[in-house]
Amino acid sequence: MPDVEITCIQCKEMFIFSEQEQEKFYQRNMMSPQRCAQCRSKKFAKKNEGKESRYEIVCDHCGKHDTVPFQPKVGRSVYCKDCHEASRSKARVAS
Ligand SMILES: [Zn+2]
Ligand SMILES: [Zn+2]
């Protein structure tokens, strides 16, 4: 099998689907790739990013360790999920 040139559906760049890769794909009964290796790794990196972008915090209220999806601001109180929800529902009652 010769190397094949494929146009990446994401960045529209041509990339080489090498003989070696083709064999791997056909052995696993997979379709030929639609994205170049770069776009594939970008996609993979994005997936990982989502997992890692959680920040560990110590709740100001109960002292519990928790993670939040945003970077806590220095000098501002951070709450764990439970306390955050409790304070939110309290606020709703107050208003
Ligand atoms: Zn690409
Ligand atoms: Zn708490």
CSV table of C-alpha atoms and ligand atoms in Angstrom, one decimal:
chain,number,residue,atom,x,y,z
A,1,MET,CA,0.0,0.0,0.0
A,2,PRO,CA,1.5,3.4,-0.9
A,3,ASP,CA,1.2,6.4,1.3
A,4,VAL,CA,-2.0,8.4,0.8
A,5,GLU,CA,-2.5,12.1,0.9
A,6,ILE,CA,-5.6,13.2,2.7
A,7,THR,CA,-7.0,16.7,3.2
A,8,CYS,CA,-7.7,17.4,6.8
A,9,ILE,CA,-11.3,18.3,7.3
A,10,GLN,CA,-10.4,20.7,10.0
A,11,CYS,CA,-7.4,22.8,8.8
A,12,LYS,CA,-7.7,21.8,5.1
A,13,GLU,CA,-4.0,20.9,5.1
A,14,MET,CA,-2.8,17.9,3.2
A,15,PHE,CA,-1.3,15.2,5.4
A,16,ILE,CA,0.3,11.8,4.7
A,17,PHE,CA,-1.5,8.8,5.8
A,18,SER,CA,1.5,6.5,5.8
A,19,GLU,CA,1.6,2.9,4.9
A,20,GLN,CA,2.4,2.0,8.4
A,21,GLU,CA,-0.6,3.9,9.7
A,22,GLN,CA,-2.9,2.5,7.1
A,23,GLU,CA,-2.0,-1.0,8.3
A,24,LYS,CA,-2.7,-0.1,11.9
A,25,PHE,CA,-6.1,1.3,10.9
A,26,TYR,CA,-7.1,-1.6,8.7
A,27,GLN,CA,-6.1,-4.1,11.3
A,28,ARG,CA,-8.5,-2.4,13.7
A,29,ASN,CA,-11.1,-2.0,11.0
A,30,MET,CA,-11.1,1.7,11.4
A,31,MET,CA,-11.9,4.3,8.7
A,32,SER,CA,-9.1,6.4,7.3
A,33,PRO,CA,-8.5,9.5,9.4
A,34,GLN,CA,-10.2,12.7,8.4
A,35,ARG,CA,-7.9,15.0,10.5
A,36,CYS,CA,-4.2,15.5,10.3
A,37,ALA,CA,-2.1,14.4,13.3
A,38,GLN,CA,-1.9,18.0,14.5
A,39,CYS,CA,-5.6,18.5,14.6
A,40,ARG,CA,-6.0,15.1,16.2
A,41,SER,CA,-3.6,15.9,18.9
A,42,LYS,CA,-5.2,19.3,19.4
A,43,LYS,CA,-8.5,17.6,20.0
A,44,PHE,CA,-6.8,15.4,22.4
A,45,ALA,CA,-5.2,18.2,24.2
A,46,LYS,CA,-8.5,20.0,24.5
A,47,LYS,CA,-10.0,17.0,26.2
A,48,ASN,CA,-7.2,16.9,28.7
A,49,GLU,CA,-7.4,20.6,29.3
A,50,GLY,CA,-11.0,20.3,30.5
A,51,LYS,CA,-10.0,17.8,33.0
A,52,GLU,CA,-7.1,19.8,34.3
A,53,SER,CA,-8.7,23.2,34.6
A,54,ARG,CA,-10.1,22.6,38.0
A,55,TYR,CA,-8.6,24.4,40.9
A,56,GLU,CA,-8.3,23.0,44.4
A,57,ILE,CA,-9.8,25.2,47.0
A,58,VAL,CA,-10.4,25.0,50.8
A,59,CYS,CA,-13.9,26.1,51.7
A,60,ASP,CA,-14.0,29.3,53.7
A,61,HIS,CA,-17.1,28.2,55.5
A,62,CYS,CA,-16.5,24.5,56.4
A,63,GLY,CA,-12.9,24.0,55.6
A,64,LYS,CA,-13.6,21.2,53.2
A,65,HIS,CA,-11.3,20.6,50.2
A,66,ASP,CA,-13.1,20.9,46.9
A,67,THR,CA,-12.3,21.7,43.2
A,68,VAL,CA,-13.8,24.5,41.2
A,69,PRO,CA,-13.8,25.1,37.5
A,70,PHE,CA,-12.4,28.6,37.8
A,71,GLN,CA,-9.3,30.1,39.3
A,72,PRO,CA,-10.2,31.5,42.8
A,73,LYS,CA,-9.5,35.1,43.3
A,74,VAL,CA,-7.0,35.9,46.0
A,75,GLY,CA,-8.7,37.7,48.9
A,76,ARG,CA,-12.2,36.5,48.0
A,77,SER,CA,-13.9,33.8,49.9
A,78,VAL,CA,-14.3,30.5,48.1
A,79,TYR,CA,-16.9,27.9,49.1
A,80,CYS,CA,-17.2,24.2,48.4
A,81,LYS,CA,-20.0,23.0,46.3
A,82,ASP,CA,-22.3,22.4,49.3
A,83,CYS,CA,-21.7,25.7,50.9
A,84,HIS,CA,-22.0,27.5,47.6
A,85,GLU,CA,-25.3,25.9,46.9
A,86,ALA,CA,-26.5,26.6,50.4
A,87,SER,CA,-25.6,30.3,50.2
A,88,ARG,CA,-27.3,30.5,46.8
A,89,SER,CA,-30.5,29.0,48.0
A,90,LYS,CA,-30.4,31.3,51.1
A,91,ALA,CA,-30.0,34.3,48.8
A,92,ARG,CA,-33.0,33.1,46.8
A,93,VAL,CA,-35.1,32.9,49.9
A,94,ALA,CA,-34.0,36.4,51.0
A,95,SER,CA,-35.0,37.9,47.7
B,1,ZN,ZN,-5.5,19.4,10.4
B,2,ZN,ZN,-18.0,24.3,52.7
